[in-house]
CSV table of C-alpha atoms in Angstrom, one decimal:
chain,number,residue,atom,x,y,z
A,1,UNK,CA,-13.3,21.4,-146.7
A,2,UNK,CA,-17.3,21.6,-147.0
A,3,UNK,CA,-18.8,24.9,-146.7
A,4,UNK,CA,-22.5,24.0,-147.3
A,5,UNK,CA,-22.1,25.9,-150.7
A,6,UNK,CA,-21.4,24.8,-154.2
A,7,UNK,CA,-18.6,26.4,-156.0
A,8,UNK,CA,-19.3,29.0,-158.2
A,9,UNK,CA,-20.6,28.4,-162.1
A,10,UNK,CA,-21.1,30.5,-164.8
A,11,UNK,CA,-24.8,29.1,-165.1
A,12,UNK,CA,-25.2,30.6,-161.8
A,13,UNK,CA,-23.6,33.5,-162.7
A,14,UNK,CA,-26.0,34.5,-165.4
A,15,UNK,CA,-28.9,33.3,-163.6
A,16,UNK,CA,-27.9,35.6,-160.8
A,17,UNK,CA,-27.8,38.6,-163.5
A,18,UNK,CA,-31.0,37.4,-165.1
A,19,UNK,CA,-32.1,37.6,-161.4
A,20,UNK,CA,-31.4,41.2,-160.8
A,21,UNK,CA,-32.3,42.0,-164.4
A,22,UNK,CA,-36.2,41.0,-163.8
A,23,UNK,CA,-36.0,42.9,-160.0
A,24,UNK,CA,-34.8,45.7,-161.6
A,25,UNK,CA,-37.7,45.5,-164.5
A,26,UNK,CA,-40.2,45.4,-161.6
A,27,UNK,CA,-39.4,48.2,-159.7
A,28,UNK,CA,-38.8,50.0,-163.5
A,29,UNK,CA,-42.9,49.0,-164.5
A,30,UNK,CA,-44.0,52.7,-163.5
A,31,UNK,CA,-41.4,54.3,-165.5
A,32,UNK,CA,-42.4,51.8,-168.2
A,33,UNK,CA,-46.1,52.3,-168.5
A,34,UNK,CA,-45.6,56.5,-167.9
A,35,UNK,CA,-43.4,56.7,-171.0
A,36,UNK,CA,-44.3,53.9,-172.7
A,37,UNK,CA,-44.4,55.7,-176.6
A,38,UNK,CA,-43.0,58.7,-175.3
A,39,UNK,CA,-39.6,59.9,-176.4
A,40,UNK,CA,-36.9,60.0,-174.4
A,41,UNK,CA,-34.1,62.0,-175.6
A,42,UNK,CA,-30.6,60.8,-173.6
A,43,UNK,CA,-27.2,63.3,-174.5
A,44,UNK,CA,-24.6,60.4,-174.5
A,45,UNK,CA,-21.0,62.0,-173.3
A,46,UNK,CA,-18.0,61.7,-170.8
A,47,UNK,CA,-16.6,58.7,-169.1
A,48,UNK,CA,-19.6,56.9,-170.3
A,49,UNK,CA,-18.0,57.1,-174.2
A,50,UNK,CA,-14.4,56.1,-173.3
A,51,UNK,CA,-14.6,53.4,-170.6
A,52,UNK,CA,-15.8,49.8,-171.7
A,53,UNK,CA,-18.2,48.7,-168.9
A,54,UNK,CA,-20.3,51.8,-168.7
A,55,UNK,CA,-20.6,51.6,-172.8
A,56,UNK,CA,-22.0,48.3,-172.5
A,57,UNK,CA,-24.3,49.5,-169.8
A,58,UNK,CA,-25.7,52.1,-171.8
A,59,UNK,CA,-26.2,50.3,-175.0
A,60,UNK,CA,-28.3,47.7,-172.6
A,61,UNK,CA,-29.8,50.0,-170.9
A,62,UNK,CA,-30.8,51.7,-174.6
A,63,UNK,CA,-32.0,48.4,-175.9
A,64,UNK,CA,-34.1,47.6,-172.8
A,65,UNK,CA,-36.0,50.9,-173.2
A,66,UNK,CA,-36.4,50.3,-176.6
A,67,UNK,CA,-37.3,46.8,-176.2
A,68,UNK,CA,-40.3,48.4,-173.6
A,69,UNK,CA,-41.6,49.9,-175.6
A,70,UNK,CA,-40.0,53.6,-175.0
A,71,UNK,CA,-38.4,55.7,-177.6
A,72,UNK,CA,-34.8,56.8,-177.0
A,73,UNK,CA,-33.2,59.2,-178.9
A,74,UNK,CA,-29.8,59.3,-178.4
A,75,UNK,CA,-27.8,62.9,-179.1
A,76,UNK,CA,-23.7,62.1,-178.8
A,77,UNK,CA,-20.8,63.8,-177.8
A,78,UNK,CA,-17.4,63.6,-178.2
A,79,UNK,CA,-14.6,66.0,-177.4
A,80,UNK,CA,-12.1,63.9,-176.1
A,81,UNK,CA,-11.9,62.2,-179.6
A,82,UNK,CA,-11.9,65.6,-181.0
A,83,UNK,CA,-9.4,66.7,-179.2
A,84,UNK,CA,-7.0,63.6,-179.7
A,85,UNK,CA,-7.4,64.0,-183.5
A,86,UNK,CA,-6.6,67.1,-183.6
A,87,UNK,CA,-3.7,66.6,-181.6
A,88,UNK,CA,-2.5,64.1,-184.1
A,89,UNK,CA,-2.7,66.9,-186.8
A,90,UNK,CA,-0.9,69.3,-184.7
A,91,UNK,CA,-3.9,71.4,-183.6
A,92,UNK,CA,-3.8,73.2,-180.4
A,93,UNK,CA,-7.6,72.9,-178.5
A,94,UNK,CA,-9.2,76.1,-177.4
A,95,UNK,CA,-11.9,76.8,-175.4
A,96,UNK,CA,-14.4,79.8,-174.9
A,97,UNK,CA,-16.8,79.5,-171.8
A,98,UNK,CA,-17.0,75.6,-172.4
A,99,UNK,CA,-17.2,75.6,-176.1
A,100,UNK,CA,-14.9,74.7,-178.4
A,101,UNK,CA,-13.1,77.5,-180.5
A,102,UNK,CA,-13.6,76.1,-184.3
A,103,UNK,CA,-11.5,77.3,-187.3
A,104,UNK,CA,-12.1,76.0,-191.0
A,105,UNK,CA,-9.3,73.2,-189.9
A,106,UNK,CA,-11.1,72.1,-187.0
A,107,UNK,CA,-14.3,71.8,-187.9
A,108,UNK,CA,-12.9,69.2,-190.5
A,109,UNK,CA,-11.4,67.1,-188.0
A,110,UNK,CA,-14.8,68.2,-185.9
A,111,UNK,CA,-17.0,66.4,-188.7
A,112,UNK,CA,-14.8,63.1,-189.5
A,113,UNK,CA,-14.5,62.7,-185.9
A,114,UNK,CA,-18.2,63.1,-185.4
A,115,UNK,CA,-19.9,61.9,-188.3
A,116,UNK,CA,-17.0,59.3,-189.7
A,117,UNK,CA,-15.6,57.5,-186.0
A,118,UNK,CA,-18.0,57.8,-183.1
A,119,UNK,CA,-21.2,58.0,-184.6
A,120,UNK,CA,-21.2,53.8,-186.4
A,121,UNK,CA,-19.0,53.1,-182.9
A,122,UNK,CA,-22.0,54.0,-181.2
A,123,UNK,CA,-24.5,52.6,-183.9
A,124,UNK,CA,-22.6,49.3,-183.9
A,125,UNK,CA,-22.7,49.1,-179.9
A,126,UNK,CA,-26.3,49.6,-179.7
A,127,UNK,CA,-27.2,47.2,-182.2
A,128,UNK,CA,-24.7,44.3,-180.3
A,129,UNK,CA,-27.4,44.9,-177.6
A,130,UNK,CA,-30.6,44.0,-179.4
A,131,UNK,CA,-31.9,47.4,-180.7
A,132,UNK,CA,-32.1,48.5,-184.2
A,133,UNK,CA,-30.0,51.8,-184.4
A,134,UNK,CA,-29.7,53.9,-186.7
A,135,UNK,CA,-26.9,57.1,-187.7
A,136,UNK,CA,-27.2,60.4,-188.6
A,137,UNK,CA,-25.9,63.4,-188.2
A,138,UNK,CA,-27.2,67.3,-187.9
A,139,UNK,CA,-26.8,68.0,-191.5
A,140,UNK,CA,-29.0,65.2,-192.8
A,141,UNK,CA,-32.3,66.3,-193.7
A,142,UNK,CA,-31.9,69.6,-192.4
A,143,UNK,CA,-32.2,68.3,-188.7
A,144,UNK,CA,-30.5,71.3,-187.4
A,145,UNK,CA,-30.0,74.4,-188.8
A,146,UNK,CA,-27.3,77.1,-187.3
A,147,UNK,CA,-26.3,81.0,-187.0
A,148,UNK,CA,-22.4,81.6,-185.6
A,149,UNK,CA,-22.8,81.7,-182.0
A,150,UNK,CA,-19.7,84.2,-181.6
A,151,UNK,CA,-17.1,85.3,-184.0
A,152,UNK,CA,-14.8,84.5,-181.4
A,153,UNK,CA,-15.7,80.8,-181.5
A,154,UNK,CA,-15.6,80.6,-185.2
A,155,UNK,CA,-18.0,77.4,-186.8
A,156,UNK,CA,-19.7,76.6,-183.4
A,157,UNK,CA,-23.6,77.0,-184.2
A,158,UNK,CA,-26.7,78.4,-182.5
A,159,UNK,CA,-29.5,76.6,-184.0
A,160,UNK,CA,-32.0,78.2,-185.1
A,161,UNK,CA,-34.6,75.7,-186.4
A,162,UNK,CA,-35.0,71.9,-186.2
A,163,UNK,CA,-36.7,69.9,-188.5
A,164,UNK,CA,-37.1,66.6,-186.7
A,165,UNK,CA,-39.1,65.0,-189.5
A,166,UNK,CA,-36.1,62.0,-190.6
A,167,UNK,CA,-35.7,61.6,-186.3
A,168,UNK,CA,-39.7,60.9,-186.7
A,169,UNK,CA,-39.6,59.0,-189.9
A,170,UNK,CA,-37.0,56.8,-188.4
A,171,UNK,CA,-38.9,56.3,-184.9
A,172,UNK,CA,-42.1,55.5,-186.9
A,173,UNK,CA,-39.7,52.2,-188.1
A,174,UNK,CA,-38.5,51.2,-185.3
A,175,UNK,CA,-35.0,52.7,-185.1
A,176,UNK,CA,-33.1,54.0,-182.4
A,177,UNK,CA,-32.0,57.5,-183.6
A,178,UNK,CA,-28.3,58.4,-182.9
A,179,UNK,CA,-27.0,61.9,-184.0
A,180,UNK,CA,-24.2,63.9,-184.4
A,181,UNK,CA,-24.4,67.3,-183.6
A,182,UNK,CA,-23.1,69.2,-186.3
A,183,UNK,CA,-25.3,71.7,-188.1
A,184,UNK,CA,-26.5,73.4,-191.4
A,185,UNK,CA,-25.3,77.0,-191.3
A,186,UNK,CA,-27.4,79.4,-192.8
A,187,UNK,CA,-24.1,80.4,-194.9
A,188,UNK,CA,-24.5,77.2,-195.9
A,189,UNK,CA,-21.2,76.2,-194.2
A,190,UNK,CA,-21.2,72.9,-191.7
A,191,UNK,CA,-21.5,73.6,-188.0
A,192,UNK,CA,-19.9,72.4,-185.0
A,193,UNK,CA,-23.1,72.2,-182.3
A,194,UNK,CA,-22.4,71.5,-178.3
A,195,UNK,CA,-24.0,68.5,-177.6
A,196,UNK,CA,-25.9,69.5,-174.9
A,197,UNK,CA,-27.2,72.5,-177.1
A,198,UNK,CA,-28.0,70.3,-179.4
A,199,UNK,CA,-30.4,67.5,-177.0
A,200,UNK,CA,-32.0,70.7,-175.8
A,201,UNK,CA,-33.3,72.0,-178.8
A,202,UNK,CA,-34.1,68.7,-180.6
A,203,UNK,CA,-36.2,67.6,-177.2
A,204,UNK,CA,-37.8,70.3,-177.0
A,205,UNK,CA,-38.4,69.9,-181.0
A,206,UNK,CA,-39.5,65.9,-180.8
A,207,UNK,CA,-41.9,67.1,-178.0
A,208,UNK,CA,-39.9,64.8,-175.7
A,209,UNK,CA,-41.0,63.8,-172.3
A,210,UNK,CA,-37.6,63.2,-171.3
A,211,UNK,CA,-34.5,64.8,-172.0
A,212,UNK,CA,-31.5,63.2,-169.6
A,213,UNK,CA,-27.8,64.0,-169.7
A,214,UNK,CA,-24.9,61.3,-169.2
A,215,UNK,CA,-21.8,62.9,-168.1
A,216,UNK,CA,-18.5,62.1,-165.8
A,217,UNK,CA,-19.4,64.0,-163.1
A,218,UNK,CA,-22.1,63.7,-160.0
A,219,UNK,CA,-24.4,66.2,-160.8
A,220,UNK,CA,-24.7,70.3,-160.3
A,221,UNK,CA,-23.1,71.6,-156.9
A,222,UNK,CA,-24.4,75.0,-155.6
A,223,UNK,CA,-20.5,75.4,-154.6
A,224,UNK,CA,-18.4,73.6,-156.7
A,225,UNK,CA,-15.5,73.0,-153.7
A,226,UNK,CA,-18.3,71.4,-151.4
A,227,UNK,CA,-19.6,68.0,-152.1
A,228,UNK,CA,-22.5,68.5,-149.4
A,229,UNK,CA,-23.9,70.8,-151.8
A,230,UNK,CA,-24.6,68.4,-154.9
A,231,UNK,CA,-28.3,69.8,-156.2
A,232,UNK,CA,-31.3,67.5,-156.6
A,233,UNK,CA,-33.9,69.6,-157.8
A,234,UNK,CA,-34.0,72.7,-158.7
A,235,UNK,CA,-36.0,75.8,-160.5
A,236,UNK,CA,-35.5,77.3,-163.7
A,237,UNK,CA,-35.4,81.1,-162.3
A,238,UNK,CA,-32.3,79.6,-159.3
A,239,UNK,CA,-30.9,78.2,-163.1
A,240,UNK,CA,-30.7,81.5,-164.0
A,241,UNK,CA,-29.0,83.0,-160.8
A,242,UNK,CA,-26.1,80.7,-161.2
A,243,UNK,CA,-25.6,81.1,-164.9
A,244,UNK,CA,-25.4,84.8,-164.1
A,245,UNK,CA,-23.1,84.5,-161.0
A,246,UNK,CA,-20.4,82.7,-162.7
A,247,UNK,CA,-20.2,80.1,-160.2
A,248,UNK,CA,-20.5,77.6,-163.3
A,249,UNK,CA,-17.8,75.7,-164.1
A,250,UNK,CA,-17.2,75.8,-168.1
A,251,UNK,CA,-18.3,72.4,-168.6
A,252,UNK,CA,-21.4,72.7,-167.1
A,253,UNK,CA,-22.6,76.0,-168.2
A,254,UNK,CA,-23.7,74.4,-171.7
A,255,UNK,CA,-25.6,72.1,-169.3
A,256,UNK,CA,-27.5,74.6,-168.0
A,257,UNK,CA,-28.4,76.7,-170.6
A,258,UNK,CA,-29.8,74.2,-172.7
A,259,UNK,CA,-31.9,72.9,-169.0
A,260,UNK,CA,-33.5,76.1,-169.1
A,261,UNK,CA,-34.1,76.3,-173.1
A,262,UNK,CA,-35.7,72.8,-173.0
A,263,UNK,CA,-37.8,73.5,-170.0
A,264,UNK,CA,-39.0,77.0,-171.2
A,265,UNK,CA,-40.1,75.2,-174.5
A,266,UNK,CA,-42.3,72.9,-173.1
């Protein structure tokens, strides 16, 4: 039967896409030319790491930025791999106000995780998309540097200095830094850094004008059992309040302590 429409092609399918691509670029120009050569620095984590579509969105979306002329920095995740390797060892996870409790066992399986499996996934993805990506992790050239954050939480790190010189070097030709957040102890032991921590202080290090946070959930809620009261904007000092009211879920309380650390530093 005729239905006054051809049947469907996969010409027209990618002209369709190529279609929505260049609408999307125009209503992006603004962006483009307001952080054109401006870095942006992205915290890559959650459903985004694990499910395929929304990988192969972001490493697109990383290699249009790039390819605009922005600089993306990206600052990885990954405790759903951590936890699944350690489970294959036997390791029991544990968790201390959304941080991961790490012994001298853990924080091996913590660094081969980071450094040896998702870091080149995420390298390798990136690069299938057009940019030129490049891997390192905290412990490279110093990047981060760390003090025990709580005895109780054993080798998790607060940082206390960034040198983002290799992240600059590397921008300077034309790679796409991506980093693993592990850290430099001043004990000289290696650290196991939150990622979020870690984006925080290395934006705020980089001078970024950017700093954005991929994660599995919609956003902040005011209370977390209403979904009318998702926040869109909000101050640093109202940041405070909730921190201190214990409203916070766990996994967001990371979140927003390294918001308020990245904002107070410029």
């Amino acid at each position: 039967m005729a239905t006054g429409h051809s049947s469907p092609s996969s010409a027209k399918s990618r002209i369709a896409s190529t279609m929505g691509k260049a609408r999307i670029f125009s209503e992006a120009m603004p962006f483009i030319k307001r952080f054109r050569d401006r870095t942006v620095v992205i915290k890559y984590g959650g459903s985004a790491m694990v499910d395929e579509a929304l990988r192969n969105t972001f490493a697109d979306d990383v290699a249009m930025l790039h390819y605009v002329g922005i600089k993306p920095v990206i600052v990885h995740g990954g405790g759903p791999h951590i936890s699944r390797a350690m489970g294959q060892r036997g390791i029991e996870p544990e968790w201390l106000d959304g941080l991961r409790v790490t012994d001298a066992e853990t924080i091996r399986v913590v660094q081969a995780t980071l450094a040896g499996e998702i870091n080149p996934d995420i390298v390798r993805l990136v690069n299938a998309h057009g940019s030129l990506a490049t891997g390192i992790s905290g412990l490279d050239g110093n990047l981060f540097v760390a003090r025990p954050r709580d005895e109780r939480l054993g080798f998790v790190g607060e940082v206390t200095k960034v040198d983002p010189h290799i992240i600059e070097s590397l921008q300077d030709r034309g790679y796409v830094p991506v980093v693993a957040p592990l850290a430099r102890g001043e004990d000289g032991q290696a650290y196991n850094l939150n990622a979020d921590t870690a984006a925080a202080a290395l934006a705020s290090a980089l001078g970024a004008a950017k700093l954005v946070y991929l994660t599995d959930v919609e956003g902040l809620y005011r209370d977390l059992g209403d979904e009318d009261s998702l926040i869109s904007r909000i101050a640093v000092s109202e940041m405070r309040e909730l921190i201190d009211s214990g409203s916070v879920s766990d996994g967001m309380l990371p979140k927003l302590e390294s918001c308020v650390r990245a904002i107070e530093s410029g």
